[in-house]
Amino acid sequence: MTTDPSRLNPPKFPGTFEPADAADPSELSEQKGTVKRGQLRRTNRQGTETKELICEAAKTILREEGGEHLTFDRIARVADMSKGTLMYHYGSKNALMEELMERYRDRLAKRLSLGMIEAEMIESKVKDPTVAGFFEWYRTFHEEDASNTAYGLSILALSVKNDRMLKVLQDWYEELFDGLRDSKAGVDGLIAVLALEGLFFLRHFRMDMIGDEEVRAALAVMERRCAGEDVPSAL
């Protein structure tokens, strides 16, 4: 019996391929990996955007309503999302508050950095760049609307009974004062920063019942001392 050659070598039809034409498994694996990485980046981006919405909603509540109204139900309503979505990103209120404090600390650090840049631009004579930055930071802060301090006041009030929140700011201030121990402005630099912190907190609580001229005079005396000048302390 003669075997039909076509049965041994069946013709190829459109859409079929020989095993030799198959895609390289390593290429397929690489393509799958690329897709997964793209999906992961997209998921991470969406997660970051959702967390931003949550934090902005929480900040709005703290600024306009106060810490006593900072509940997951209220945050979800302001952020226009489900409570489940909120809890997916922040498993507890404490976790959210710690994130808010970390962002507040970063904001303080940024404001100080901007003050240092401003001091450099105006060629401040203060010997220590951090101290010089504090002076310019306070000047900017003093010119802002006092109502802008509401958020800072609320977040600081919340930290009083939350050790983990408190530790975030304590670490920042510890690093700040460690740097001032070797300040080129000497003890006058430390005195200036302590005085400026007092002015910051007085303004936070709207207790800075002192005239602008008196503030400017006090800043001028402290700056001259931090520049190494021998000046009287009297206003």
Coordinates of C-alpha atoms in Angstrom, one line a residue:
M1 CA 0.0 0.0 0.0
T2 CA 1.4 3.4 -1.0
T3 CA 1.3 6.2 1.5
D4 CA 0.1 9.5 0.3
P5 CA 3.0 12.0 0.8
S6 CA 0.5 14.8 1.7
R7 CA -0.5 12.9 4.8
L8 CA 3.1 12.9 6.0
N9 CA 3.6 16.6 5.3
P10 CA 0.1 18.3 5.6
P11 CA -0.1 21.7 4.0
K12 CA 0.0 24.8 6.2
F13 CA -3.1 26.9 6.3
P14 CA -3.4 30.6 7.1
G15 CA -3.0 31.2 10.8
T16 CA -0.9 28.1 11.4
F17 CA 2.9 28.0 11.9
E18 CA 5.7 25.5 12.1
P19 CA 7.1 24.8 15.6
A20 CA 10.4 26.5 14.3
D21 CA 8.4 29.7 13.9
A22 CA 7.2 29.9 17.5
A23 CA 8.0 32.9 19.6
D24 CA 11.1 32.7 21.8
P25 CA 9.9 31.9 25.3
S26 CA 12.3 34.4 26.8
E27 CA 10.7 37.1 24.6
L28 CA 7.2 36.2 25.8
S29 CA 8.4 36.3 29.4
E30 CA 10.0 39.7 28.8
Q31 CA 6.8 41.0 27.3
K32 CA 4.7 39.7 30.2
G33 CA 7.2 41.4 32.6
T34 CA 6.8 44.7 30.8
V35 CA 3.1 44.5 31.0
K36 CA 3.2 43.7 34.7
R37 CA 5.6 46.5 35.4
G38 CA 3.3 48.9 33.6
Q39 CA 0.3 47.7 35.5
L40 CA 2.2 48.1 38.8
R41 CA 3.3 51.6 38.0
R42 CA -0.3 52.5 37.1
T43 CA -1.6 50.9 40.3
N44 CA 1.0 52.7 42.4
R45 CA 0.2 56.0 40.7
Q46 CA -3.5 55.6 41.3
G47 CA -2.8 54.6 45.0
T48 CA -0.7 57.7 45.4
E49 CA -3.4 59.9 43.9
T50 CA -6.0 58.4 46.2
K51 CA -3.8 59.0 49.3
E52 CA -3.4 62.6 48.2
L53 CA -7.1 63.0 48.0
I54 CA -7.5 61.5 51.5
C55 CA -4.8 63.7 53.1
E56 CA -6.2 66.9 51.4
A57 CA -9.7 66.1 52.7
A58 CA -8.3 65.5 56.2
K59 CA -6.4 68.8 56.0
T60 CA -9.5 70.6 54.9
I61 CA -11.4 69.2 57.9
L62 CA -8.7 70.2 60.3
R63 CA -8.4 73.7 58.9
E64 CA -12.1 74.4 58.7
E65 CA -13.8 72.3 61.3
G66 CA -11.1 71.2 63.8
G67 CA -9.6 67.9 65.0
E68 CA -12.8 66.8 66.8
H69 CA -14.5 66.4 63.4
L70 CA -11.6 64.2 61.9
T71 CA -13.4 60.9 61.5
F72 CA -13.3 58.3 58.8
D73 CA -16.9 58.9 57.9
R74 CA -16.3 62.6 57.6
I75 CA -13.1 62.2 55.6
A76 CA -14.8 59.8 53.2
R77 CA -17.6 62.3 52.5
V78 CA -15.2 65.2 51.9
A79 CA -13.0 63.1 49.7
D80 CA -16.0 61.7 47.9
M81 CA -15.0 58.1 48.3
S82 CA -16.2 55.0 50.1
K83 CA -15.1 54.4 53.7
G84 CA -13.7 51.0 52.5
T85 CA -11.4 52.7 50.0
L86 CA -10.2 55.0 52.8
M87 CA -9.5 52.1 55.1
Y88 CA -7.7 50.2 52.4
H89 CA -5.0 52.9 52.3
Y90 CA -5.1 53.8 56.0
G91 CA -6.0 50.9 58.3
S92 CA -6.5 53.2 61.3
K93 CA -7.0 56.8 62.1
N94 CA -3.6 56.8 63.9
A95 CA -1.9 55.7 60.6
L96 CA -3.5 58.6 58.8
M97 CA -2.6 61.1 61.5
E98 CA 1.0 59.9 61.4
E99 CA 1.1 60.5 57.7
L100 CA -0.3 64.0 58.2
M101 CA 2.3 64.8 60.7
E102 CA 5.1 63.5 58.4
R103 CA 3.7 65.8 55.7
Y104 CA 3.6 68.7 58.1
R105 CA 7.2 68.0 59.1
D106 CA 8.2 68.0 55.4
R107 CA 6.4 71.3 55.0
L108 CA 8.4 72.8 57.8
A109 CA 11.6 71.6 56.3
K110 CA 10.7 73.0 52.9
R111 CA 9.7 76.4 54.4
L112 CA 13.1 76.5 56.2
S113 CA 14.9 75.6 53.0
L114 CA 13.1 78.3 51.1
G115 CA 14.1 80.8 53.9
M116 CA 17.7 79.8 53.5
I117 CA 17.6 80.4 49.8
E118 CA 16.0 83.8 50.3
A119 CA 18.7 84.7 52.9
E120 CA 21.4 83.7 50.4
M121 CA 19.7 85.8 47.7
I122 CA 19.6 88.9 49.8
E123 CA 23.2 88.2 51.1
S124 CA 22.2 88.0 54.7
K125 CA 25.1 88.8 57.1
V126 CA 24.0 86.2 59.6
K127 CA 26.8 83.8 59.9
D128 CA 24.8 80.6 60.1
P129 CA 22.6 79.7 57.0
T130 CA 20.0 77.9 59.1
V131 CA 19.6 80.8 61.5
A132 CA 19.5 83.2 58.5
G133 CA 16.8 81.0 56.9
F134 CA 14.7 81.1 60.1
F135 CA 14.7 84.9 60.0
E136 CA 13.4 85.0 56.4
W137 CA 11.0 82.1 57.1
Y138 CA 9.4 84.1 60.0
R139 CA 9.2 87.3 57.9
T140 CA 7.2 85.4 55.2
F141 CA 5.1 83.7 57.8
H142 CA 4.3 87.0 59.6
E143 CA 3.0 88.5 56.4
E144 CA 0.6 85.7 55.7
D145 CA -3.0 85.7 56.8
A146 CA -3.2 84.6 60.4
S147 CA -6.1 82.3 59.5
N148 CA -3.6 80.1 57.6
T149 CA -2.3 78.9 60.9
A150 CA -5.5 76.9 61.6
Y151 CA -4.2 73.7 60.1
G152 CA -0.9 73.9 62.0
L153 CA -2.6 74.6 65.2
S154 CA -5.0 71.6 64.7
I155 CA -2.2 69.1 63.8
L156 CA -0.1 70.2 66.7
A157 CA -3.0 69.8 69.1
L158 CA -3.6 66.3 67.9
S159 CA 0.0 65.3 68.5
V160 CA -0.2 66.1 72.2
K161 CA -1.9 62.8 73.0
N162 CA -0.2 60.8 70.2
D163 CA 3.4 59.8 71.0
R164 CA 4.1 58.5 67.5
M165 CA 3.0 61.8 65.9
L166 CA 4.9 63.7 68.5
K167 CA 8.1 61.7 67.8
V168 CA 8.0 62.8 64.1
L169 CA 8.4 66.5 65.1
Q170 CA 10.7 65.7 68.0
D171 CA 13.1 64.0 65.7
W172 CA 13.1 67.0 63.3
Y173 CA 13.7 69.5 66.1
E174 CA 16.4 67.3 67.6
E175 CA 18.3 67.3 64.3
L176 CA 17.7 71.1 64.0
F177 CA 19.2 71.8 67.5
D178 CA 22.0 69.4 67.0
G179 CA 23.1 71.4 64.0
L180 CA 22.9 74.7 66.0
R181 CA 25.3 73.4 68.6
D182 CA 28.1 74.0 66.2
S183 CA 26.6 77.2 64.7
K184 CA 28.9 79.8 63.4
A185 CA 26.6 82.3 65.1
G186 CA 27.4 80.8 68.5
V187 CA 24.9 81.0 71.3
D188 CA 23.3 84.0 69.7
G189 CA 22.1 81.7 66.8
L190 CA 20.4 79.4 69.3
I191 CA 18.8 82.4 71.1
A192 CA 17.5 83.7 67.8
V193 CA 15.9 80.4 66.8
L194 CA 14.3 80.0 70.2
A195 CA 12.9 83.5 70.0
L196 CA 11.6 83.0 66.5
E197 CA 10.0 79.7 67.5
G198 CA 8.2 81.6 70.3
L199 CA 7.0 84.1 67.7
F200 CA 5.8 81.3 65.4
F201 CA 3.8 79.7 68.2
L202 CA 2.4 83.0 69.4
R203 CA 1.1 83.6 65.9
H204 CA -0.3 80.1 65.7
F205 CA -2.4 80.8 68.7
R206 CA -3.1 84.4 67.6
M207 CA -1.4 85.7 70.8
D208 CA 1.3 87.8 69.1
M209 CA -0.1 91.0 70.6
I210 CA 2.9 93.1 69.7
G211 CA 3.3 95.8 67.0
D212 CA 5.0 95.1 63.7
E213 CA 7.6 97.8 64.4
E214 CA 8.6 96.2 67.7
V215 CA 8.9 92.8 65.9
R216 CA 11.1 94.3 63.2
A217 CA 13.3 96.1 65.8
A218 CA 13.8 92.8 67.7
L219 CA 14.6 90.9 64.6
A220 CA 17.2 93.6 63.6
V221 CA 18.9 93.3 67.0
M222 CA 19.1 89.5 66.8
E223 CA 20.3 89.5 63.2
R224 CA 23.1 91.9 64.0
R225 CA 24.2 89.8 66.9
C226 CA 24.1 86.7 64.8
A227 CA 26.3 88.5 62.3
G228 CA 28.9 89.1 65.0
E229 CA 28.2 92.7 65.7
D230 CA 28.3 94.0 69.3
V231 CA 24.9 95.7 69.7
P232 CA 22.8 96.7 72.7
S233 CA 19.8 94.5 73.5
A234 CA 17.5 97.4 74.2
L235 CA 14.8 98.1 71.6

